[in-house]
Every structure is written in structure tokens, then in C-alpha cells.
Amino acid sequence: MRTLKAAILIPLLLALPAYAVTLTSAYVSNPGPVSAMNTGGALQVYAYCKYSDGSTTNCSTTDIHGNRVTAWTSSNSAVLTVNGSGLASGISIGNATINATITGGVVATPPFVVTVSGPNTLGLSSLSLATTGGVSSIPAGTTNQLIATCTYSDGSTTNCTTTDIHGSAVSSFSSSAPTVATVSSSGLVSGVGAGSTTFRATIP
């Protein structure tokens, strides 16, 4: 009796171990980049994490790799302070550095140097309002954030929806027709019903 044998080649796919992306360094910056403010002014800074695959994330809050700032520090709290969200406040004239510690104890390098000068001497020339994205209509039940822009006597502009580097900030927002849309104290517009309205902002 003849014995028949058959063979078949079955490709075997081996799962490769996942490539571990590791945190290599971090730094602190401002998108401007702005590194100066007046006493009484505020400046938002952010932490950025660099990874072994060449990518960079904003890790001021938890990023896609699970890393985030665990502590913000100022080298001289008599010159400026920084809160838990990375918002720096100018206290007195001088220089100070802002630094961040990331998950696992990684310290941002180099620290971000900020110069605080005396009270703002620039005149506020104008204040303008715009919607986020420049939209001119929103459906009822949705929201949109107003953005206030301050223009100063030297031609410079800032976002002064909240306190800017010169200490200016919108103190109140209002809607001419609250039955159409309301606006919160922070400038968040909420669509209510059909119609049109005008929004106004005030700076003391």
C-alpha cells in the first residue's frame, strides 16, 4: 500500500512587541511667544512634551501618552506667581522663570524666562468682539465663545477676554436680546431662539 503525504505552507504571522514611546524631554513656552508682562498682568504658559518617536504634545493637561504637568513653579514668587493651570500673574518688577514638573518627575528644560515691568503706560485705543471661528449665527441650544481683542496705542493687540499681559480684562458682557441669545460673564454665548442680537463688552 502506498502512503500519500501532503504538505501545505501556512504563513505564520508573529505579533511584534508594541513600540514603546518614551518621554525624552519637556519645555515651557507661550504660543506668542510672549515673555513679558506688566505688574497686574497675566500670561498663560504651556508645557510641551517631546517623545522618542519625534512627536511633541501639549502636556499641560493629560496628553495621549498619559503625561501631564503635576506642578508649576516660579523661581521668584515676589515677581510673579503661577497657578495650577500655568497662568502667571505679574506681581512686581523683575525677572523670574516658570518651570513645570511632568508625570514621573521630569522637569522641563530650560525654564521659561519672564520679564515683569511696571504698570502699563500704553493707552487702550479700542476694544472689539468676535465669535470663535468668526461665525455670525448659531443654532438654538448651542454655544460659542466670544473673543475680546484690545488694541493699544503702540498698535499691539491682545486677547483680553480674560486678563491680558497689561492687566486689561473684560469686566462684563451683555446681549441686547436675551430671548435670542444669552452671554455669560466669561463671554460664552448660548443660542435661545430665532432672531438677532448684539453683544457688548465692557472694560473698566
CSV table of N, CA and C in Angstrom, one decimal, residues 36-196:
chain,number,residue,atom,x,y,z
A,36,ALA,N,6.9,88.7,28.3
A,36,ALA,CA,6.9,89.9,29.1
A,36,ALA,C,5.5,90.3,29.5
A,37,MET,N,5.4,90.9,30.7
A,37,MET,CA,4.1,91.4,31.1
A,37,MET,C,4.3,92.6,32.1
A,38,ASN,N,3.2,93.3,32.3
A,38,ASN,CA,3.2,94.3,33.3
A,38,ASN,C,2.8,93.8,34.7
A,39,THR,N,3.1,94.5,35.7
A,39,THR,CA,2.6,94.2,37.0
A,39,THR,C,1.0,94.3,36.9
A,40,GLY,N,0.4,93.3,37.5
A,40,GLY,CA,-1.1,93.3,37.4
A,40,GLY,C,-1.6,92.5,36.2
A,41,GLY,N,-0.6,92.2,35.3
A,41,GLY,CA,-1.0,91.5,34.0
A,41,GLY,C,-0.9,90.0,34.3
A,42,ALA,N,-1.4,89.2,33.3
A,42,ALA,CA,-1.4,87.8,33.3
A,42,ALA,C,-0.9,87.2,32.0
A,43,LEU,N,-0.3,86.0,32.1
A,43,LEU,CA,0.3,85.4,30.9
A,43,LEU,C,0.1,83.9,31.1
A,44,GLN,N,-0.5,83.3,30.0
A,44,GLN,CA,-0.7,81.8,30.1
A,44,GLN,C,0.5,81.1,29.4
A,45,VAL,N,1.0,80.2,30.1
A,45,VAL,CA,2.1,79.4,29.5
A,45,VAL,C,1.7,77.9,29.5
A,46,TYR,N,2.4,77.2,28.6
A,46,TYR,CA,2.0,75.8,28.4
A,46,TYR,C,3.3,74.9,28.5
A,47,ALA,N,3.1,73.6,28.8
A,47,ALA,CA,4.2,72.7,28.8
A,47,ALA,C,4.0,71.8,27.6
A,48,TYR,N,5.2,71.5,27.0
A,48,TYR,CA,5.2,70.6,25.8
A,48,TYR,C,6.1,69.4,26.1
A,49,CYS,N,5.6,68.2,25.8
A,49,CYS,CA,6.4,67.0,26.0
A,49,CYS,C,7.0,66.5,24.6
A,50,LYS,N,8.2,66.1,24.6
A,50,LYS,CA,8.8,65.5,23.4
A,50,LYS,C,9.0,64.0,23.7
A,51,TYR,N,8.8,63.2,22.6
A,51,TYR,CA,8.8,61.8,22.7
A,51,TYR,C,9.8,61.1,21.8
A,52,SER,N,10.1,59.9,22.1
A,52,SER,CA,11.2,59.2,21.4
A,52,SER,C,10.9,58.9,19.9
A,53,ASP,N,9.6,59.0,19.5
A,53,ASP,CA,9.2,58.9,18.1
A,53,ASP,C,9.3,60.2,17.4
A,54,GLY,N,9.7,61.3,18.0
A,54,GLY,CA,9.9,62.6,17.4
A,54,GLY,C,8.7,63.5,17.5
A,55,SER,N,7.6,63.0,18.1
A,55,SER,CA,6.4,63.8,18.3
A,55,SER,C,6.5,64.7,19.5
A,56,THR,N,5.6,65.7,19.5
A,56,THR,CA,5.5,66.7,20.6
A,56,THR,C,4.1,66.9,20.9
A,57,THR,N,3.7,66.9,22.2
A,57,THR,CA,2.4,67.1,22.6
A,57,THR,C,2.3,68.3,23.6
A,58,ASN,N,1.1,68.9,23.7
A,58,ASN,CA,0.9,69.8,24.7
A,58,ASN,C,0.5,69.0,25.9
A,59,CYS,N,1.3,69.0,27.0
A,59,CYS,CA,1.0,68.1,28.1
A,59,CYS,C,0.7,69.0,29.4
A,60,SER,N,0.2,70.2,29.1
A,60,SER,CA,-0.2,71.0,30.3
A,60,SER,C,-1.3,70.2,31.0
A,61,THR,N,-2.2,69.6,30.3
A,61,THR,CA,-3.1,68.6,30.8
A,61,THR,C,-2.8,67.2,30.2
A,62,THR,N,-3.4,66.2,30.7
A,62,THR,CA,-3.0,64.8,30.3
A,62,THR,C,-3.1,64.7,28.7
A,63,ASP,N,-1.9,64.2,28.2
A,63,ASP,CA,-1.8,64.1,26.7
A,63,ASP,C,-2.1,62.6,26.3
A,64,ILE,N,-2.0,62.3,25.1
A,64,ILE,CA,-2.3,60.9,24.6
A,64,ILE,C,-1.5,59.8,25.2
A,65,HIS,N,-0.4,60.2,25.8
A,65,HIS,CA,0.5,59.2,26.4
A,65,HIS,C,0.3,59.1,27.9
A,66,GLY,N,-0.6,59.9,28.4
A,66,GLY,CA,-0.9,59.9,29.8
A,66,GLY,C,0.0,60.8,30.7
A,67,ASN,N,0.8,61.6,30.0
A,67,ASN,CA,1.6,62.5,30.8
A,67,ASN,C,1.0,63.9,30.9
A,68,ARG,N,1.3,64.6,32.0
A,68,ARG,CA,0.8,65.9,32.3
A,68,ARG,C,1.6,66.6,33.3
A,69,VAL,N,1.4,67.9,33.4
A,69,VAL,CA,2.1,68.7,34.4
A,69,VAL,C,1.5,68.4,35.8
A,70,THR,N,2.4,68.0,36.7
A,70,THR,CA,2.0,67.8,38.1
A,70,THR,C,2.3,69.0,39.0
A,71,ALA,N,3.1,69.9,38.5
A,71,ALA,CA,3.4,71.1,39.4
A,71,ALA,C,4.0,72.2,38.5
A,72,TRP,N,3.5,73.4,38.7
A,72,TRP,CA,4.0,74.6,38.1
A,72,TRP,C,4.8,75.4,39.2
A,73,THR,N,5.9,76.0,38.9
A,73,THR,CA,6.7,76.7,39.9
A,73,THR,C,7.2,78.0,39.3
A,74,SER,N,7.4,79.0,40.2
A,74,SER,CA,8.0,80.3,39.8
A,74,SER,C,9.3,80.4,40.6
A,75,SER,N,10.4,80.8,40.0
A,75,SER,CA,11.6,81.0,40.7
A,75,SER,C,11.6,82.1,41.7
A,76,ASN,N,10.7,83.0,41.5
A,76,ASN,CA,10.6,84.2,42.4
A,76,ASN,C,9.2,84.7,42.5
A,77,SER,N,8.5,84.2,43.5
A,77,SER,CA,7.1,84.5,43.7
A,77,SER,C,6.8,85.9,44.1
A,78,ALA,N,7.9,86.7,44.4
A,78,ALA,CA,7.7,88.1,44.7
A,78,ALA,C,7.6,88.9,43.4
A,79,VAL,N,8.1,88.3,42.3
A,79,VAL,CA,8.0,88.9,40.9
A,79,VAL,C,6.8,88.4,40.2
A,80,LEU,N,6.6,87.1,40.2
A,80,LEU,CA,5.4,86.5,39.5
A,80,LEU,C,5.0,85.2,40.2
A,81,THR,N,3.7,85.0,40.2
A,81,THR,CA,3.2,83.7,40.7
A,81,THR,C,2.6,82.9,39.5
A,82,VAL,N,2.5,81.6,39.6
A,82,VAL,CA,1.9,80.8,38.6
A,82,VAL,C,0.9,79.8,39.3
A,83,ASN,N,-0.3,79.7,38.7
A,83,ASN,CA,-1.3,78.8,39.4
A,83,ASN,C,-1.2,77.4,38.8
A,84,GLY,N,-2.1,76.6,39.2
A,84,GLY,CA,-2.0,75.2,38.8
A,84,GLY,C,-2.4,74.9,37.4
A,85,SER,N,-2.8,76.0,36.7
A,85,SER,CA,-3.2,75.8,35.2
A,85,SER,C,-2.1,76.5,34.3
A,86,GLY,N,-1.0,77.0,34.9
A,86,GLY,CA,0.0,77.6,34.1
A,86,GLY,C,-0.2,79.1,33.8
A,87,LEU,N,-1.1,79.7,34.6
A,87,LEU,CA,-1.4,81.1,34.4
A,87,LEU,C,-0.5,81.9,35.3
A,88,ALA,N,0.4,82.7,34.8
A,88,ALA,CA,1.3,83.6,35.5
A,88,ALA,C,0.7,84.9,35.8
A,89,SER,N,0.9,85.5,37.0
A,89,SER,CA,0.5,86.8,37.3
A,89,SER,C,1.7,87.7,37.7
A,90,GLY,N,1.8,88.9,37.1
A,90,GLY,CA,2.9,89.8,37.4
A,90,GLY,C,2.6,90.5,38.8
A,91,ILE,N,3.6,90.4,39.6
A,91,ILE,CA,3.5,91.0,41.0
A,91,ILE,C,4.3,92.2,41.1
A,92,SER,N,5.6,92.2,40.7
A,92,SER,CA,6.5,93.3,40.9
A,92,SER,C,7.5,93.3,39.8
A,93,ILE,N,8.2,94.4,39.6
A,93,ILE,CA,9.2,94.5,38.5
A,93,ILE,C,10.4,93.5,38.7
A,94,GLY,N,10.8,92.9,37.7
A,94,GLY,CA,11.9,91.9,37.8
A,94,GLY,C,11.8,90.8,36.8
A,95,ASN,N,12.7,89.8,36.9
A,95,ASN,CA,12.7,88.6,36.1
A,95,ASN,C,12.5,87.4,36.9
A,96,ALA,N,11.8,86.4,36.4
A,96,ALA,CA,11.6,85.2,37.1
A,96,ALA,C,11.4,84.1,36.0
A,97,THR,N,11.7,82.9,36.4
A,97,THR,CA,11.5,81.8,35.5
A,97,THR,C,10.3,80.9,35.9
A,98,ILE,N,9.6,80.3,34.9
A,98,ILE,CA,8.5,79.4,35.2
A,98,ILE,C,8.9,78.0,34.8
A,99,ASN,N,8.7,77.1,35.6
A,99,ASN,CA,9.0,75.7,35.2
A,99,ASN,C,7.9,74.8,35.6
A,100,ALA,N,7.9,73.6,34.9
A,100,ALA,CA,6.9,72.6,35.1
A,100,ALA,C,7.5,71.3,35.4
A,101,THR,N,6.9,70.5,36.3
A,101,THR,CA,7.3,69.1,36.5
A,101,THR,C,6.2,68.2,35.9
A,102,ILE,N,6.7,67.2,35.1
A,102,ILE,CA,5.8,66.4,34.4
A,102,ILE,C,5.7,65.0,35.1
A,103,THR,N,4.7,64.3,34.8
A,103,THR,CA,4.5,62.9,35.3
A,103,THR,C,5.8,62.2,35.4
A,104,GLY,N,6.1,61.6,36.5
A,104,GLY,CA,7.4,60.8,36.6
A,104,GLY,C,8.5,61.6,37.1
A,105,GLY,N,8.3,62.9,37.4
A,105,GLY,CA,9.3,63.8,37.9
A,105,GLY,C,10.2,64.4,36.9
A,106,VAL,N,9.9,64.3,35.6
A,106,VAL,CA,10.6,65.0,34.5
A,106,VAL,C,10.4,66.5,34.7
A,107,VAL,N,11.5,67.3,34.7
A,107,VAL,CA,11.5,68.7,34.8
A,107,VAL,C,11.7,69.4,33.5
A,108,ALA,N,10.9,70.3,33.1
A,108,ALA,CA,11.1,71.0,31.8
A,108,ALA,C,12.4,71.7,31.8
A,109,THR,N,13.1,71.7,30.6
A,109,THR,CA,14.3,72.3,30.4
A,109,THR,C,14.4,73.0,29.0
A,110,PRO,N,14.8,74.2,28.9
A,110,PRO,CA,15.1,75.1,30.0
A,110,PRO,C,13.9,75.8,30.6
A,111,PRO,N,13.9,76.4,31.8
A,111,PRO,CA,12.7,77.1,32.3
A,111,PRO,C,12.4,78.3,31.4
A,112,PHE,N,11.2,78.8,31.5
A,112,PHE,CA,10.7,79.9,30.7
A,112,PHE,C,10.9,81.2,31.4
A,113,VAL,N,11.7,82.1,30.8
A,113,VAL,CA,12.1,83.3,31.5
A,113,VAL,C,11.0,84.4,31.1
A,114,VAL,N,10.5,85.1,32.2
A,114,VAL,CA,9.5,86.1,32.0
A,114,VAL,C,10.0,87.4,32.6
A,115,THR,N,9.8,88.5,31.9
A,115,THR,CA,10.2,89.8,32.5
A,115,THR,C,8.9,90.6,32.8
A,116,VAL,N,8.9,91.0,34.1
A,116,VAL,CA,7.7,91.8,34.5
A,116,VAL,C,8.2,93.3,34.7
A,117,SER,N,7.5,94.2,33.9
A,117,SER,CA,7.8,95.6,34.0
A,117,SER,C,6.7,96.3,34.8
A,118,GLY,N,6.9,97.6,35.0
A,118,GLY,CA,6.0,98.4,35.8
A,118,GLY,C,4.6,98.5,35.2
A,119,PRO,N,3.7,99.2,35.9
A,119,PRO,CA,2.3,99.3,35.4
A,119,PRO,C,2.2,99.7,34.0
A,120,ASN,N,1.2,99.3,33.3
A,120,ASN,CA,1.0,99.6,31.9
A,120,ASN,C,0.9,101.1,31.6
A,121,THR,N,1.7,101.6,30.7
A,121,THR,CA,1.6,103.0,30.4
A,121,THR,C,1.0,103.2,29.0
A,122,LEU,N,0.7,102.1,28.3
A,122,LEU,CA,0.1,102.2,27.0
A,122,LEU,C,-1.4,102.6,27.1
A,123,GLY,N,-1.9,103.4,26.2
A,123,GLY,CA,-3.3,103.7,26.2
A,123,GLY,C,-4.1,102.6,25.5
A,124,LEU,N,-5.3,102.3,26.0
A,124,LEU,CA,-6.2,101.3,25.3
A,124,LEU,C,-6.9,102.1,24.3
A,125,SER,N,-6.7,101.8,23.0
A,125,SER,CA,-7.3,102.5,21.9
A,125,SER,C,-8.6,102.0,21.5
A,126,SER,N,-8.8,100.7,21.5
A,126,SER,CA,-10.1,100.2,21.1
A,126,SER,C,-10.3,98.8,21.7
A,127,LEU,N,-11.6,98.4,21.7
A,127,LEU,CA,-12.0,97.0,22.1
A,127,LEU,C,-12.9,96.5,21.0
A,128,SER,N,-12.6,95.3,20.6
A,128,SER,CA,-13.5,94.6,19.6
A,128,SER,C,-13.9,93.2,20.0
A,129,LEU,N,-15.1,92.8,19.5
A,129,LEU,CA,-15.6,91.4,19.8
A,129,LEU,C,-15.7,90.6,18.6
A,130,ALA,N,-15.5,89.3,18.7
A,130,ALA,CA,-15.7,88.4,17.6
A,130,ALA,C,-16.1,87.0,18.2
A,131,THR,N,-16.8,86.2,17.4
A,131,THR,CA,-17.1,84.9,17.8
A,131,THR,C,-16.0,83.9,17.5
A,132,THR,N,-15.9,82.9,18.2
A,132,THR,CA,-14.9,81.8,17.8
A,132,THR,C,-15.2,81.3,16.5
A,133,GLY,N,-14.2,81.3,15.6
A,133,GLY,CA,-14.5,80.8,14.2
A,133,GLY,C,-15.1,81.8,13.3
A,134,GLY,N,-15.4,83.0,13.8
A,134,GLY,CA,-15.9,84.1,13.0
A,134,GLY,C,-17.3,83.9,12.6
A,135,VAL,N,-18.1,83.0,13.2
A,135,VAL,CA,-19.4,82.7,12.8
A,135,VAL,C,-20.4,83.8,13.1
A,136,SER,N,-21.4,84.0,12.3
A,136,SER,CA,-22.4,85.1,12.6
A,136,SER,C,-23.7,84.5,13.0
A,137,SER,N,-23.9,83.2,13.1
A,137,SER,CA,-25.1,82.6,13.6
A,137,SER,C,-24.8,81.3,14.3
A,138,ILE,N,-25.6,81.0,15.2
A,138,ILE,CA,-25.5,79.7,15.9
A,138,ILE,C,-26.9,79.2,16.1
A,139,PRO,N,-27.1,77.9,16.1
A,139,PRO,CA,-28.4,77.2,16.3
A,139,PRO,C,-28.8,77.4,17.8
A,140,ALA,N,-30.1,77.4,18.0
A,140,ALA,CA,-30.6,77.4,19.4
A,140,ALA,C,-30.1,76.1,20.1
A,141,GLY,N,-29.7,76.3,21.3
A,141,GLY,CA,-29.2,75.1,22.1
A,141,GLY,C,-27.7,74.9,22.0
A,142,THR,N,-27.0,75.7,21.2
A,142,THR,CA,-25.6,75.5,21.0
A,142,THR,C,-24.9,76.8,21.6
A,143,THR,N,-23.6,76.7,21.8
A,143,THR,CA,-22.8,77.8,22.4
A,143,THR,C,-21.6,78.2,21.5
A,144,ASN,N,-21.1,79.4,21.8
A,144,ASN,CA,-19.9,79.9,21.1
A,144,ASN,C,-19.3,80.9,22.0
A,145,GLN,N,-17.9,80.8,22.1
A,145,GLN,CA,-17.2,81.7,22.9
A,145,GLN,C,-16.8,83.0,22.3
A,146,LEU,N,-17.2,84.1,22.9
A,146,LEU,CA,-16.8,85.4,22.4
A,146,LEU,C,-15.3,85.7,22.7
A,147,ILE,N,-14.6,86.4,21.8
A,147,ILE,CA,-13.2,86.7,22.0
A,147,ILE,C,-13.1,88.2,21.9
A,148,ALA,N,-12.6,88.8,23.0
A,148,ALA,CA,-12.4,90.2,23.1
A,148,ALA,C,-10.9,90.6,22.7
A,149,THR,N,-10.7,91.6,21.9
A,149,THR,CA,-9.4,92.0,21.5
A,149,THR,C,-9.2,93.4,21.8
A,150,CYS,N,-8.1,93.7,22.6
A,150,CYS,CA,-7.8,95.0,23.0
A,150,CYS,C,-6.6,95.5,22.1
A,151,THR,N,-6.8,96.7,21.5
A,151,THR,CA,-5.8,97.4,20.7
A,151,THR,C,-5.2,98.5,21.5
A,152,TYR,N,-3.9,98.6,21.6
A,152,TYR,CA,-3.2,99.6,22.4
A,152,TYR,C,-2.6,100.7,21.5
A,153,SER,N,-2.1,101.8,22.2
A,153,SER,CA,-1.6,102.9,21.5
A,153,SER,C,-0.4,102.7,20.7
A,154,ASP,N,0.3,101.6,20.9
A,154,ASP,CA,1.5,101.3,20.1
A,154,ASP,C,1.2,100.3,19.0
A,155,GLY,N,-0.1,100.1,18.8
A,155,GLY,CA,-0.6,99.2,17.7
A,155,GLY,C,-0.7,97.7,18.0
A,156,SER,N,-0.2,97.4,19.2
A,156,SER,CA,-0.2,96.0,19.6
A,156,SER,C,-1.6,95.5,20.0
A,157,THR,N,-1.9,94.3,19.9
A,157,THR,CA,-3.2,93.7,20.3
A,157,THR,C,-3.0,92.5,21.2
A,158,THR,N,-4.0,92.3,22.1
A,158,THR,CA,-4.0,91.2,23.0
A,158,THR,C,-5.4,90.6,23.0
A,159,ASN,N,-5.5,89.4,23.4
A,159,ASN,CA,-6.8,88.8,23.8
A,159,ASN,C,-7.1,89.2,25.2
A,160,CYS,N,-8.1,90.0,25.4
A,160,CYS,CA,-8.4,90.5,26.8
A,160,CYS,C,-9.7,90.0,27.2
A,161,THR,N,-10.2,88.8,26.7
A,161,THR,CA,-11.4,88.2,27.2
A,161,THR,C,-11.2,87.9,28.7
A,162,THR,N,-10.0,87.5,29.1
A,162,THR,CA,-9.5,87.4,30.5
A,162,THR,C,-8.3,88.3,30.6
A,163,THR,N,-7.8,88.5,31.8
A,163,THR,CA,-6.7,89.5,32.0
A,163,THR,C,-5.5,89.2,31.0
A,164,ASP,N,-5.1,90.3,30.3
A,164,ASP,CA,-4.0,90.2,29.4
A,164,ASP,C,-2.7,90.6,30.1
A,165,ILE,N,-1.6,90.7,29.3
A,165,ILE,CA,-0.3,91.0,29.9
A,165,ILE,C,-0.2,92.4,30.4
A,166,HIS,N,-1.1,93.3,30.1
A,166,HIS,CA,-1.1,94.7,30.6
A,166,HIS,C,-2.1,94.9,31.7
A,167,GLY,N,-2.8,93.8,32.1
A,167,GLY,CA,-3.8,93.9,33.2
A,167,GLY,C,-5.2,94.3,32.7
A,168,SER,N,-5.4,94.4,31.4
A,168,SER,CA,-6.8,94.7,31.0
A,168,SER,C,-7.6,93.4,30.8
A,169,ALA,N,-8.9,93.5,31.2
A,169,ALA,CA,-9.8,92.4,31.0
A,169,ALA,C,-11.2,92.8,30.9
A,170,VAL,N,-12.0,92.1,30.2
A,170,VAL,CA,-13.5,92.4,30.1
A,170,VAL,C,-14.1,92.2,31.4
A,171,SER,N,-14.8,93.2,31.9
A,171,SER,CA,-15.5,93.1,33.2
A,171,SER,C,-16.9,92.6,33.1
A,172,SER,N,-17.5,92.8,31.9
A,172,SER,CA,-18.9,92.3,31.7
A,172,SER,C,-19.2,92.2,30.3
A,173,PHE,N,-20.1,91.2,29.9
A,173,PHE,CA,-20.6,91.0,28.6
A,173,PHE,C,-22.1,91.2,28.7
A,174,SER,N,-22.8,91.6,27.6
A,174,SER,CA,-24.2,91.7,27.6
A,174,SER,C,-24.8,91.4,26.2
A,175,SER,N,-26.0,91.0,26.2
A,175,SER,CA,-26.8,90.7,25.0
A,175,SER,C,-27.9,91.7,24.9
A,176,SER,N,-28.2,92.2,23.7
A,176,SER,CA,-29.3,93.2,23.5
A,176,SER,C,-30.6,92.4,23.5
A,177,ALA,N,-30.6,91.1,23.2
A,177,ALA,CA,-31.9,90.4,23.1
A,177,ALA,C,-31.6,89.0,23.8
A,178,PRO,N,-31.8,88.9,25.1
A,178,PRO,CA,-31.5,87.6,25.8
A,178,PRO,C,-32.5,86.5,25.4
A,179,THR,N,-33.6,86.9,24.8
A,179,THR,CA,-34.6,85.8,24.3
A,179,THR,C,-34.0,85.2,23.0
A,180,VAL,N,-33.1,85.8,22.4
A,180,VAL,CA,-32.4,85.2,21.2
A,180,VAL,C,-31.2,84.5,21.6
A,181,ALA,N,-30.3,85.2,22.4
A,181,ALA,CA,-29.1,84.5,22.9
A,181,ALA,C,-28.6,85.2,24.1
A,182,THR,N,-28.1,84.4,25.1
A,182,THR,CA,-27.6,85.0,26.3
A,182,THR,C,-26.1,84.9,26.3
A,183,VAL,N,-25.4,85.6,27.1
A,183,VAL,CA,-24.0,85.6,27.2
A,183,VAL,C,-23.6,85.6,28.7
A,184,SER,N,-22.7,84.7,29.0
A,184,SER,CA,-22.2,84.6,30.4
A,184,SER,C,-21.2,85.6,30.8
A,185,SER,N,-20.8,85.6,32.0
A,185,SER,CA,-19.8,86.6,32.5
A,185,SER,C,-18.4,86.3,31.9
A,186,SER,N,-18.2,85.1,31.4
A,186,SER,CA,-17.0,84.8,30.7
A,186,SER,C,-17.0,84.9,29.2
A,187,GLY,N,-18.2,85.3,28.7
A,187,GLY,CA,-18.3,85.5,27.2
A,187,GLY,C,-18.8,84.3,26.5
A,188,LEU,N,-19.4,83.4,27.1
A,188,LEU,CA,-19.9,82.2,26.4
A,188,LEU,C,-21.3,82.5,26.0
A,189,VAL,N,-21.6,82.5,24.7
A,189,VAL,CA,-22.9,82.7,24.1
A,189,VAL,C,-23.7,81.4,24.0
A,190,SER,N,-25.0,81.5,24.4
A,190,SER,CA,-25.9,80.4,24.3
A,190,SER,C,-27.1,80.8,23.4
A,191,GLY,N,-27.3,80.0,22.3
A,191,GLY,CA,-28.4,80.3,21.5
A,191,GLY,C,-29.7,79.9,22.1
A,192,VAL,N,-30.7,80.8,22.1
A,192,VAL,CA,-32.0,80.5,22.8
A,192,VAL,C,-33.1,80.4,21.8
A,193,GLY,N,-33.3,81.4,20.9
A,193,GLY,CA,-34.4,81.3,19.9
A,193,GLY,C,-34.1,82.1,18.7
A,194,ALA,N,-35.0,82.1,17.7
A,194,ALA,CA,-34.8,82.7,16.4
A,194,ALA,C,-34.7,84.3,16.6
A,195,GLY,N,-33.9,84.9,15.8
A,195,GLY,CA,-33.8,86.4,15.8
A,195,GLY,C,-32.4,86.8,15.8
A,196,SER,N,-32.1,88.1,16.1
A,196,SER,CA,-30.8,88.6,16.1
A,196,SER,C,-30.5,89.4,17.3
